[in-house]
CSV table of C-alpha atoms in Angstrom, one decimal:
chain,number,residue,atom,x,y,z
X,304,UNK,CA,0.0,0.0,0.0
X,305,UNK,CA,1.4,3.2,-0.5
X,306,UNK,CA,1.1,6.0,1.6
X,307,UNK,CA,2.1,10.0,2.1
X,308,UNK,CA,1.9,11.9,4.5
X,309,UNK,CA,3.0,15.5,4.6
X,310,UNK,CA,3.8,17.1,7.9
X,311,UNK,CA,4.3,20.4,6.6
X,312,UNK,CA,3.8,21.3,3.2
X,313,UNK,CA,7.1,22.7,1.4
X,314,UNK,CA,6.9,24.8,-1.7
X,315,UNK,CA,9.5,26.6,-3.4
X,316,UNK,CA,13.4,26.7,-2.9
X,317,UNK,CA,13.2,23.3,-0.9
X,318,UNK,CA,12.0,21.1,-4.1
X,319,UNK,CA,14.4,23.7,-6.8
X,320,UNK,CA,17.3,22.4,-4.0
X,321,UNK,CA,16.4,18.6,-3.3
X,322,UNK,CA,18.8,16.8,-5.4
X,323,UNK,CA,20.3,19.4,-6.9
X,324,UNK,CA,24.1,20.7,-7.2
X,325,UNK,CA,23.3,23.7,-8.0
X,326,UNK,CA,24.6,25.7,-5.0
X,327,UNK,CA,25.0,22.7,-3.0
X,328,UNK,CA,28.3,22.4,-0.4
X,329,UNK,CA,28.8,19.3,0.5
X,330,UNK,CA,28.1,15.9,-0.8
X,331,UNK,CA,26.6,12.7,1.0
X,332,UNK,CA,28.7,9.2,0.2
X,333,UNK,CA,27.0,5.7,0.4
X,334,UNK,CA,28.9,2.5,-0.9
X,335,UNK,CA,26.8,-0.3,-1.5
X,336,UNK,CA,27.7,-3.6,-3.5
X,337,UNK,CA,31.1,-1.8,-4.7
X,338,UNK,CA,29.1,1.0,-5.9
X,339,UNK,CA,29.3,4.8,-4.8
X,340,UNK,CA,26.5,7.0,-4.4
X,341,UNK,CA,27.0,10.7,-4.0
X,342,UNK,CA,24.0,12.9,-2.9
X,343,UNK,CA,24.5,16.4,-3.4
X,344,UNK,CA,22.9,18.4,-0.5
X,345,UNK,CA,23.1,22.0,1.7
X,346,UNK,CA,24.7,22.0,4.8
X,347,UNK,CA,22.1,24.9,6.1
X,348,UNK,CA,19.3,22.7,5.6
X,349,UNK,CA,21.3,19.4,7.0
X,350,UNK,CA,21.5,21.6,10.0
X,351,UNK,CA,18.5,23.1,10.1
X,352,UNK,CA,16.1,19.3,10.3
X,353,UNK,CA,18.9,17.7,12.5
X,354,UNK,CA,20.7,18.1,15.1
X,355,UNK,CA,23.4,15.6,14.5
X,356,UNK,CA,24.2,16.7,10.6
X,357,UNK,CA,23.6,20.4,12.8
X,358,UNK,CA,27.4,19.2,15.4
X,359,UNK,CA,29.3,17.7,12.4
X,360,UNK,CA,29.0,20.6,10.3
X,361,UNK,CA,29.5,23.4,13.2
X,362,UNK,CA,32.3,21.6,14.5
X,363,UNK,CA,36.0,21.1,13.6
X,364,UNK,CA,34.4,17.7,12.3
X,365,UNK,CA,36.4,16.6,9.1
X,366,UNK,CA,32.8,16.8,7.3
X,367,UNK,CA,32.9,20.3,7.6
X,368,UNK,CA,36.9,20.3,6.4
X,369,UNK,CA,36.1,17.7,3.3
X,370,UNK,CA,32.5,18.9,3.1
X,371,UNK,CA,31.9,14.8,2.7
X,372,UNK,CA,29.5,13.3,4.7
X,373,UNK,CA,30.5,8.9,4.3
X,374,UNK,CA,27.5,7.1,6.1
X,375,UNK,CA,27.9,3.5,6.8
X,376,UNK,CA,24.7,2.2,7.9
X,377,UNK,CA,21.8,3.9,5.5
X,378,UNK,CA,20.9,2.5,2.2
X,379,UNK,CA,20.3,4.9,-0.8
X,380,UNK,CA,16.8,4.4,-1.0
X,381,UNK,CA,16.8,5.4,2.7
X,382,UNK,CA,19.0,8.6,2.6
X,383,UNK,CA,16.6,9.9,-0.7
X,384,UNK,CA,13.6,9.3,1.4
X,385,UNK,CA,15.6,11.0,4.4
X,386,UNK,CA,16.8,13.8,2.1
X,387,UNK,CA,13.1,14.5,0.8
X,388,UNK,CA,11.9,14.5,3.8
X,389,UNK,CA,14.5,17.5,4.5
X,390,UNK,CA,13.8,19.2,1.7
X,391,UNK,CA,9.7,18.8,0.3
X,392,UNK,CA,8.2,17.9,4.0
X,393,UNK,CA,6.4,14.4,2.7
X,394,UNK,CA,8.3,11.1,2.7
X,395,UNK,CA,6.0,8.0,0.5
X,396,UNK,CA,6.3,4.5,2.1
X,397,UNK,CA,5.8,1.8,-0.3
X,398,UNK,CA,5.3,-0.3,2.5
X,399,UNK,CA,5.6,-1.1,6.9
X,400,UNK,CA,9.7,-2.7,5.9
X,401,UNK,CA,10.6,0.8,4.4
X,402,UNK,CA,9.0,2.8,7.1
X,403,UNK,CA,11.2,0.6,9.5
X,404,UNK,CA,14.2,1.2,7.7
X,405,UNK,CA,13.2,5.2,7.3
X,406,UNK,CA,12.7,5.3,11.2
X,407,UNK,CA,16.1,3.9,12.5
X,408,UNK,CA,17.5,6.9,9.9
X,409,UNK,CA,15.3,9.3,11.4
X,410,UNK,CA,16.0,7.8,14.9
X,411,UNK,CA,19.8,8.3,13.9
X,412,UNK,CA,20.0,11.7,13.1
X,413,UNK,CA,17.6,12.6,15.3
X,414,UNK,CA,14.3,14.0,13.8
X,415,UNK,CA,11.7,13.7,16.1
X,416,UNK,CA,9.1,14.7,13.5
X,417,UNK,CA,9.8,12.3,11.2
X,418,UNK,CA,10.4,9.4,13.8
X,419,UNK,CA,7.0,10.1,14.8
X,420,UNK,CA,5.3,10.0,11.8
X,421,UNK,CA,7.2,6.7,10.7
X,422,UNK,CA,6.2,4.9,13.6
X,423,UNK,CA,2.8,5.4,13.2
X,424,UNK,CA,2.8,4.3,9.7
X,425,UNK,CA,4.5,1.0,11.0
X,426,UNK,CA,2.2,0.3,13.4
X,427,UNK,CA,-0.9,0.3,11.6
X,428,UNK,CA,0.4,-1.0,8.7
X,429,UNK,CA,1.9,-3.9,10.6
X,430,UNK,CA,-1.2,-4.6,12.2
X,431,UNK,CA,-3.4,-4.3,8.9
X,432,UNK,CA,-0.9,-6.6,7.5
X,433,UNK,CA,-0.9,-9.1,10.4
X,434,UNK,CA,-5.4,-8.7,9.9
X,435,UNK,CA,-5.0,-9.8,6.2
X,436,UNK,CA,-2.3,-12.7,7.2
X,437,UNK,CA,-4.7,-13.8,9.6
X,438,UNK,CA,-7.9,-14.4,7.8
X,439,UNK,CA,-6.0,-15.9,5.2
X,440,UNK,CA,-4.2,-18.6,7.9
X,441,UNK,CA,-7.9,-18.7,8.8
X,442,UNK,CA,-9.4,-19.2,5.6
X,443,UNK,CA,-7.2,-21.8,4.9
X,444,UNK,CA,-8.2,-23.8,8.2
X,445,UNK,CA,-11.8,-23.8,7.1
X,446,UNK,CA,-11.0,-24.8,3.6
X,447,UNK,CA,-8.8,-27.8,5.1
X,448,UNK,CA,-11.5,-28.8,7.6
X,449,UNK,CA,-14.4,-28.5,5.4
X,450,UNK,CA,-15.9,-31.7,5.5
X,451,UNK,CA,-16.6,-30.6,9.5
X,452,UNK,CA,-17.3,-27.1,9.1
X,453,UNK,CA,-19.8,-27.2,6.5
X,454,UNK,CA,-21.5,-29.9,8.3
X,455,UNK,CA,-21.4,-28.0,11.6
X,456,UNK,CA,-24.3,-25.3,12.6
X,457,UNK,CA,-21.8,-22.2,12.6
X,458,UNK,CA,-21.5,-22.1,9.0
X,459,UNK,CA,-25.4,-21.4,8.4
X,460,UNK,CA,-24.2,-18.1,10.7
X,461,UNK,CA,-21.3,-16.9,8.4
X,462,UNK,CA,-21.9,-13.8,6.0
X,463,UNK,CA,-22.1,-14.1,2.4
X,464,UNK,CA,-18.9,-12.7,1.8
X,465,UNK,CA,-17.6,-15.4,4.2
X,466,UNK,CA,-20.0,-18.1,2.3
X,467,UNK,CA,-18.6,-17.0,-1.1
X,468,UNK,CA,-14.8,-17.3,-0.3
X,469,UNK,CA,-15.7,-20.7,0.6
X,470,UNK,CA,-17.8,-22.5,-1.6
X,471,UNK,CA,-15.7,-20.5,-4.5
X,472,UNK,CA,-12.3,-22.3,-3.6
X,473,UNK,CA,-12.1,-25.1,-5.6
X,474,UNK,CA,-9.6,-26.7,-2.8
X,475,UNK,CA,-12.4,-26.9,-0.4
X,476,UNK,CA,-11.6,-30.4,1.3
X,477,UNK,CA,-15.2,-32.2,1.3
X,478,UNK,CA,-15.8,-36.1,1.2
X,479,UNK,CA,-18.5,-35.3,-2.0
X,480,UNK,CA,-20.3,-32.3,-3.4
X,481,UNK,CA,-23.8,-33.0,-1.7
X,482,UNK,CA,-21.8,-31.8,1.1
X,483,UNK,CA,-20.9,-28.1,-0.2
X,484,UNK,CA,-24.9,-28.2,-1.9
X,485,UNK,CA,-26.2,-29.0,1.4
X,486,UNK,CA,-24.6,-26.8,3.3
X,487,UNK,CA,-25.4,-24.0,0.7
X,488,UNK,CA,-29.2,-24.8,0.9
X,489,UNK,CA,-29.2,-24.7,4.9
X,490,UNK,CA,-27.4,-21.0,4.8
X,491,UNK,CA,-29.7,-20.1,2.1
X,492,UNK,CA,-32.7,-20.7,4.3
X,493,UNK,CA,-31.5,-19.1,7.5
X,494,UNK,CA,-30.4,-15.9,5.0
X,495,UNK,CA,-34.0,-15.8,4.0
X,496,UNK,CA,-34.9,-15.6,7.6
X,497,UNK,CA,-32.3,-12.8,8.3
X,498,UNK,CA,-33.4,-11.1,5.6
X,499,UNK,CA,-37.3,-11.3,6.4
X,500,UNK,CA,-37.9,-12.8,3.3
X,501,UNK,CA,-41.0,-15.8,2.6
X,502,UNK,CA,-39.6,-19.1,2.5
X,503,UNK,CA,-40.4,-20.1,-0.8
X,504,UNK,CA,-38.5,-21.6,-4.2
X,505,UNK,CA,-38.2,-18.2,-5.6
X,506,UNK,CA,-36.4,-17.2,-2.4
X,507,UNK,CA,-34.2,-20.0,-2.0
X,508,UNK,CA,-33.3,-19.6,-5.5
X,509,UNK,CA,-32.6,-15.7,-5.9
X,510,UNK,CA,-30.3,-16.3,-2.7
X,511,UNK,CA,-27.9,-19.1,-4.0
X,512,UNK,CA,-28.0,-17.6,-7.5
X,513,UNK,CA,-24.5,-16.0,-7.2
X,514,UNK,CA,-23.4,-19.2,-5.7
X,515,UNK,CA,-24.6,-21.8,-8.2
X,516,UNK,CA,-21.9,-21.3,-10.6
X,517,UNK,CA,-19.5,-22.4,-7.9
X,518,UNK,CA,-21.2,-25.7,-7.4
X,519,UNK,CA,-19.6,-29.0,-9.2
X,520,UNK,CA,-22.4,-30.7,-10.1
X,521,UNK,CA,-20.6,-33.4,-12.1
X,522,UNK,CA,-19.4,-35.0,-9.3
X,523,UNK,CA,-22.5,-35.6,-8.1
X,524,UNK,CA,-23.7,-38.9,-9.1
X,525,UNK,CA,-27.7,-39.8,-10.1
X,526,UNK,CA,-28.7,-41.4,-7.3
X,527,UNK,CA,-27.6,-38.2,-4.9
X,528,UNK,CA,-28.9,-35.9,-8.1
X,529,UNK,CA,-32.1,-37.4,-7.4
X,530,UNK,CA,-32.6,-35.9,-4.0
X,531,UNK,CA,-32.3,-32.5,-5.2
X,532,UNK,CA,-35.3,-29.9,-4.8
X,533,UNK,CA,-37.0,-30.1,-8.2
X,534,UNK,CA,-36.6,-26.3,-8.1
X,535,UNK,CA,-32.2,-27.0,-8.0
X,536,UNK,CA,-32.0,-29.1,-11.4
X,537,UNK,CA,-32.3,-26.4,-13.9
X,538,UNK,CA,-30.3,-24.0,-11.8
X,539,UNK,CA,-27.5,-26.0,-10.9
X,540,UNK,CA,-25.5,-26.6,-14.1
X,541,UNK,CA,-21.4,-26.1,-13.1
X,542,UNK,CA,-19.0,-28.2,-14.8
X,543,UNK,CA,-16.3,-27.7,-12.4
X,544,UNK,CA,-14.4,-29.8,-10.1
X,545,UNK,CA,-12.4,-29.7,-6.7
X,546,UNK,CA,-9.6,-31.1,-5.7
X,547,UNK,CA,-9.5,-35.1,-4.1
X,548,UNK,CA,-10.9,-35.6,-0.7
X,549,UNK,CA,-7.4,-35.5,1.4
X,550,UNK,CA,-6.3,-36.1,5.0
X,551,UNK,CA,-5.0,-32.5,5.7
X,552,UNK,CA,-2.4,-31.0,8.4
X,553,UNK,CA,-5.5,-29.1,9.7
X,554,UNK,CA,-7.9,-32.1,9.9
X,555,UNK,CA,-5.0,-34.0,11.7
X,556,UNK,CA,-4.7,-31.2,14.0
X,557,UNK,CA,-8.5,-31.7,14.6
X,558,UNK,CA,-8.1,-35.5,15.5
X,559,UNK,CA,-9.0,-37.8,18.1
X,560,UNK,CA,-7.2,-40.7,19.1
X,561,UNK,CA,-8.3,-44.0,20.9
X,562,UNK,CA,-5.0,-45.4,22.5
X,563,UNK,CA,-4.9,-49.4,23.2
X,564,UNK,CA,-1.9,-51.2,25.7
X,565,UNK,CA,0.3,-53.8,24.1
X,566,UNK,CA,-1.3,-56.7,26.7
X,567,UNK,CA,0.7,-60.1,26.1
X,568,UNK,CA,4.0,-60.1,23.8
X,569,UNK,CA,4.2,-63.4,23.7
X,570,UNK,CA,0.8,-64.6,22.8
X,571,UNK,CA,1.0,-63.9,19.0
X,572,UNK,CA,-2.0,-64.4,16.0
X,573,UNK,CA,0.2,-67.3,14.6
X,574,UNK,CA,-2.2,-70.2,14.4
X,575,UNK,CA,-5.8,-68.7,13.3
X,576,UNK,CA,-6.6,-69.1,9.8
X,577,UNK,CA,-8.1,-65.7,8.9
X,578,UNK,CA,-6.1,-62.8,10.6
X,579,UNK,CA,-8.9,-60.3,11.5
X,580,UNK,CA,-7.5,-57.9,14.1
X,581,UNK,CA,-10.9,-56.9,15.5
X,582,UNK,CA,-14.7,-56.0,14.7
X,583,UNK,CA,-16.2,-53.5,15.9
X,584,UNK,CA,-19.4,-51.5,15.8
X,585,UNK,CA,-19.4,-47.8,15.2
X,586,UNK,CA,-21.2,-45.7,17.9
X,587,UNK,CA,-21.7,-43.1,15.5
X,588,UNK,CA,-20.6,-41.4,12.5
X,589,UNK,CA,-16.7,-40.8,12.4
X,590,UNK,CA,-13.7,-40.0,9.8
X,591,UNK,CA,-11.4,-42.5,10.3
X,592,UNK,CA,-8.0,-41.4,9.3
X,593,UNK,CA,-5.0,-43.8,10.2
X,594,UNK,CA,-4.8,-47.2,12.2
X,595,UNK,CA,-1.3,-47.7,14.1
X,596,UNK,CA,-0.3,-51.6,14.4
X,597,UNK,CA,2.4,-53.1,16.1
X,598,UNK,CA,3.5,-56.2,14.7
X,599,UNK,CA,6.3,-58.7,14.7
X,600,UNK,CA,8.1,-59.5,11.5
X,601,UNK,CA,11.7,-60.0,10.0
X,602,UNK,CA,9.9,-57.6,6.9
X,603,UNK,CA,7.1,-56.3,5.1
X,604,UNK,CA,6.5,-57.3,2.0
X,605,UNK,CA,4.4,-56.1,-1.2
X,606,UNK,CA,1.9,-59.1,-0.5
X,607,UNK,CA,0.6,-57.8,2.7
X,608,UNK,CA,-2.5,-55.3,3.0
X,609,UNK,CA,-4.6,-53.9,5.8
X,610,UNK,CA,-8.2,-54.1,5.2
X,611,UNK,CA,-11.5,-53.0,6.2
X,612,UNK,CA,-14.5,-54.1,5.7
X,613,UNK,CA,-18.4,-53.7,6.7
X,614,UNK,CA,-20.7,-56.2,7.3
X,615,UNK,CA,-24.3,-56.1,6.5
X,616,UNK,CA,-25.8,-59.2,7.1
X,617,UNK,CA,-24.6,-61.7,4.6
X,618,UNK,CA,-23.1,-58.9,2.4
X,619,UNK,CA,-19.4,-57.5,3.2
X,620,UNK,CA,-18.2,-54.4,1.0
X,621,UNK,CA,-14.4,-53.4,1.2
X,622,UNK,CA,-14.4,-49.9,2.7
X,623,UNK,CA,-10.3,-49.6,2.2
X,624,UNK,CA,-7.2,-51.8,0.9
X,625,UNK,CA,-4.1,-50.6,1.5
X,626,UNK,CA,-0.7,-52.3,0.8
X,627,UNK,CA,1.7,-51.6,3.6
X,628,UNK,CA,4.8,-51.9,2.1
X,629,UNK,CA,3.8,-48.8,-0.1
X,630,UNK,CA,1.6,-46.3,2.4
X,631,UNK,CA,3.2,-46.9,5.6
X,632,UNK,CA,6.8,-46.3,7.4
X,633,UNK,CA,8.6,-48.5,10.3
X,634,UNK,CA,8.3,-45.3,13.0
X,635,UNK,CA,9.7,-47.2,16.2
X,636,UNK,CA,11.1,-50.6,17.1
X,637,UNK,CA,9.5,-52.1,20.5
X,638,UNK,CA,11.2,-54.5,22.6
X,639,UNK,CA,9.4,-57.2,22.9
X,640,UNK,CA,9.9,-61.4,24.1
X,641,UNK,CA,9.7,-62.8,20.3
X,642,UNK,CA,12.7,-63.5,18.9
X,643,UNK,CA,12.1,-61.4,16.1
X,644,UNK,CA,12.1,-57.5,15.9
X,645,UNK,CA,9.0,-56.0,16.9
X,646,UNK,CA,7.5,-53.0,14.9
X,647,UNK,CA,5.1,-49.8,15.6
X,648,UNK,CA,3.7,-49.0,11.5
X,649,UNK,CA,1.1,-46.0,10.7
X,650,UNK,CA,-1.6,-47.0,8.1
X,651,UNK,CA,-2.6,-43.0,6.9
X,652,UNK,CA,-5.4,-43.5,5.2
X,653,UNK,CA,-5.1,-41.4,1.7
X,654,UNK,CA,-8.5,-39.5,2.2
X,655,UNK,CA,-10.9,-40.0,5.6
X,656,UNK,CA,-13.0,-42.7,5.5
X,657,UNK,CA,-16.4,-42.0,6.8
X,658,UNK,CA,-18.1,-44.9,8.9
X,659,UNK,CA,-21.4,-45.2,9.5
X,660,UNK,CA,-22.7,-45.1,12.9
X,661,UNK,CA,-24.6,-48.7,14.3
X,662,UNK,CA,-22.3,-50.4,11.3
X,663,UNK,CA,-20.0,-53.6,12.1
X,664,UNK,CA,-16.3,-53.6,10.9
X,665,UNK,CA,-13.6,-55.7,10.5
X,666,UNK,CA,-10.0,-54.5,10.1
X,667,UNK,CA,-8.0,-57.4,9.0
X,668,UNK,CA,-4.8,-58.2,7.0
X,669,UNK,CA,-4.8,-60.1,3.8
X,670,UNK,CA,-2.0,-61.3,1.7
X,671,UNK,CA,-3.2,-60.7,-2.1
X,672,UNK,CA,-6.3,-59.9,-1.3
X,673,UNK,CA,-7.0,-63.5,0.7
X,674,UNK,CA,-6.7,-64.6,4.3
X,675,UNK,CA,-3.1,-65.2,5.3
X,676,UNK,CA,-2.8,-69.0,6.4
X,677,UNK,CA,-0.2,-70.0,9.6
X,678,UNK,CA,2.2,-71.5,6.8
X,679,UNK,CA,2.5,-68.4,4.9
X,680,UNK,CA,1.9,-66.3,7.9
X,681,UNK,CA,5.5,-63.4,7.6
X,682,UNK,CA,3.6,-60.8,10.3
X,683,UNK,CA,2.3,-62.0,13.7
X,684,UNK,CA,0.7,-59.6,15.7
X,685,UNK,CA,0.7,-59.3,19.7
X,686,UNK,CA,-2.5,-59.1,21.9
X,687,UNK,CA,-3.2,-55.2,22.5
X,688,UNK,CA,-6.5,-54.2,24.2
X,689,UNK,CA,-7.8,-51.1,26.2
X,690,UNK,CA,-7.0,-49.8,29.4
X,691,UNK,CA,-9.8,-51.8,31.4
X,692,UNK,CA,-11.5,-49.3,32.8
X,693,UNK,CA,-12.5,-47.8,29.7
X,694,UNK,CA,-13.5,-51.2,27.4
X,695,UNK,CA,-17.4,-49.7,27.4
X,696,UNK,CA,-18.8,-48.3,24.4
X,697,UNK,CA,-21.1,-45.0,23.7
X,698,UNK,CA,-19.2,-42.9,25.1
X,699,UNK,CA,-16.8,-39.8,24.0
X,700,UNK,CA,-13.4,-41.8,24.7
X,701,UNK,CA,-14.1,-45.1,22.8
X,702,UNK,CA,-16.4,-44.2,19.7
X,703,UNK,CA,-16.9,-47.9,19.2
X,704,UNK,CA,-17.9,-51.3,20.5
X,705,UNK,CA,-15.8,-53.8,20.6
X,706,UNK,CA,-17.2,-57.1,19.0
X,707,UNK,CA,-14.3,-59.7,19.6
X,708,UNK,CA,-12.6,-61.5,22.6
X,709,UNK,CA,-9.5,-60.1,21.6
X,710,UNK,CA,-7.4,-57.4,19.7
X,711,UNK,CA,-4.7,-57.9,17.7
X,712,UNK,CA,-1.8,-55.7,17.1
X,713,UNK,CA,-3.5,-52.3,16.9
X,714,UNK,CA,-2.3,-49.9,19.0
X,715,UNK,CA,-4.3,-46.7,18.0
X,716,UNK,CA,-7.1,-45.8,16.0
X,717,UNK,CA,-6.8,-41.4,14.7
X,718,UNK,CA,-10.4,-40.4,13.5
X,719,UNK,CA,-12.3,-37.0,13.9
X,720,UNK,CA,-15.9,-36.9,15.3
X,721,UNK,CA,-18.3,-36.3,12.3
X,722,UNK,CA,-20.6,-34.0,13.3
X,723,UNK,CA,-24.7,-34.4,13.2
X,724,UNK,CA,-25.6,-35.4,9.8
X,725,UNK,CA,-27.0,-32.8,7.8
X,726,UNK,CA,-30.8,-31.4,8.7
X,727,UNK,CA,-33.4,-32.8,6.3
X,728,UNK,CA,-33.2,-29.3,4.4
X,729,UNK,CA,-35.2,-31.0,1.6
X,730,UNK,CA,-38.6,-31.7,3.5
X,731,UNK,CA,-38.9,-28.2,5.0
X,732,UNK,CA,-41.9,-26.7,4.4
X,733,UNK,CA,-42.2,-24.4,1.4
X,734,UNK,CA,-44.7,-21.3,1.5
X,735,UNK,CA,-47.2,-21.4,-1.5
């Protein structure tokens, strides 16, 4: 931003004189990089806007004898400003670093005047600038966390400005676009009530109009198309497409954790014939976003994936397949009775997984996609449970129930608390 000010309006000799040799007396030096600047100036004006050019020149200084002033610590673009200031009575600030750099000069040489007016430039431009870095760290929270915050109540509360620098980002971080139209059609309806206006189609629709080009419908598939308002399908018609659903650093910062105790290191899975580390049954609706095993191998190989599945009555669907050699890192070695090293690994998922609340799971490992058998068995996992006193279920601490006798290998389960599902927006009631 640029900014003058002008303390005291100049007019006249001062702006014939400023940079100038014409009856100028002594010269200003500055070497920088090798190169030599020389700033012709008056020693009655010097003298006259600060006192300590006013004791070298009516002194038995050597300025006065060489009528050279050599200054080691001011830049050129800092004595010009300086000079001007001197000479016209205005200095322009290009931005809060230059005023910095014009007030140690001023500071310096001691005008009071111009220290004054450089500080206060600082500090509001520093503090404007620290505003705009702030709602942009901000911004880029919400657009991380989206999947929550659009989901959450607050957002039918934000302004439309607000709104519009959301759902405009194309690197809004949402598990599928029915979440970004849902959300929109929620604010839409508490912005007809803020603005005292019927709740109606027409209404709905005038509101999101300067939204609906933002929208990427194409990623909506026809069965989640279908459960649009009638009154959306001809004015919803954007083409455009975010960015993949992602585990972010702000939705990790956001996580929950559900910590279990390695229980018996001796008692390894070594002799079951399908390696299922536990089921269990969701509480309610949560992002799952890594699983942290501890297991006991010589190595991992390409052959070995972590898998989970839901079960609904005789039908099981494969929620995620990951292949640990590729997604996952040896973090710490654990001492431990077997023989063979013992291993902490994170499985980060590659986007959140959402799970269904009153669903059964089963996270298992596989070898090719089938159940590892005890002959081929190269991982073995040690027993791992809770801390006994919080085994229960439905409650803040442990999202889940736990379905089997025992739990093998995991050590920590990294999810974030979805919030309420979204309000049946669809079914409100619609003045005629």
């Amino acid at each position: 931003m640029t900014h003058t000010f002008k303390p005291s309006p100049v007019h006249g000799a001062g702006a014939t004189l400023f940079m100038n040799e014409h009856c100028s007396d002594i010269t200003i030096i500055i070497t920088e990089d090798c190169t030599v600047w020389r700033f012709p100036a008056h020693s009655t004006v010097l003298a006259a806007q600060s006192i300590v050019f006013h004791r070298m020149l009516d002194s038995d200084f050597i300025e006065k004898k060489t009528q050279e002033i050599v200054l080691q610590d001011v830049t050129p673009g800092t004595l010009k400003k300086l000079l001007r200031y001197m000479y016209l009575g205005d200095a322009i600030l290009e931005d809060w670093k230059e005023a910095i750099e014009l007030l140690k000069a001023a500071h310096k040489y001691q005008m009071e005047s111009l220290v004054q007016k450089c500080a206060h430039f600082s500090k509001t431009n520093f503090i404007s600038k620290c505003l705009l870095l702030f709602s942009n760290i901000c911004l880029e929270i919400i657009l991380g966390t989206g999947c929550i915050v659009l989901r959450s109540q607050g957002f039918e509360y934000l302004n439309k400005e607000s709104v519009m620098a959301v759902i405009s980002s194309y690197s809004l971080n949402v598990d599928g676009e029915m979440c970004v139209v849902n959300a929109l059609l929620r604010w839409a309806v508490m912005e007809c009530c803020r603005q005292n206006k019927p709740l109606t189609e027409e209404s709905i629709v005038e509101i999101m109009v300067p939204f609906r080009k933002y929208l990427c419908t194409r990623s909506i598939n026809s069965d989640e198309l279908h459960t649009l308002p009638q009154f959306l399908h001809a004015e919803i018609n954007s083409y455009h497409s975010r960015q993949s659903f992602c585990v972010t650093s702000h939705l990790l910062d956001y996580a929950k954790r559900v910590t279990l105790q390695l229980i018996d290191l001796d008692c390894l899975a070594d002799n079951v014939t399908n390696f299922t580390c536990f089921r269990f049954l969701a509480d309610h609706s949560m992002f799952l976003i890594s699983v942290h095993l501890v297991t006991v191998t010589s190595f991992l190989t390409s052959n070995n994936y972590v898998v989970l599945v839901s079960e609904a009555g005789n039908s099981n669907t494969t929620v995620f397949e990951l292949n640990l050699a590729e997604v996952t890192e040896i973090t710490t070695s654990l001492p431990g009775a077997s023989s063979k090293p013992m291993f902490e690994t994170e499985v980060m998922l590659k986007k959140p997984v959402l799970l269904q609340p009153q669903t059964v799971y089963r996270l298992s490992l596989r070898s090719n996609s089938r159940s590892l058998k005890p002959s081929q068995c190269h991982i073995q996992f040690p027993k791992t449970g809770l801390i006994p006193s919080k085994a229960g279920s439905r409650s803040d601490v442990v999202p889940f129930t736990i379905l089997t006798d025992s739990i093998w290998g995991v050590t920590k389960l990294v999810y974030l608390t979805a919030p309420v599902p979204e309000k049946e927006i669809f079914k409100f009631r619609l003045q005629k």
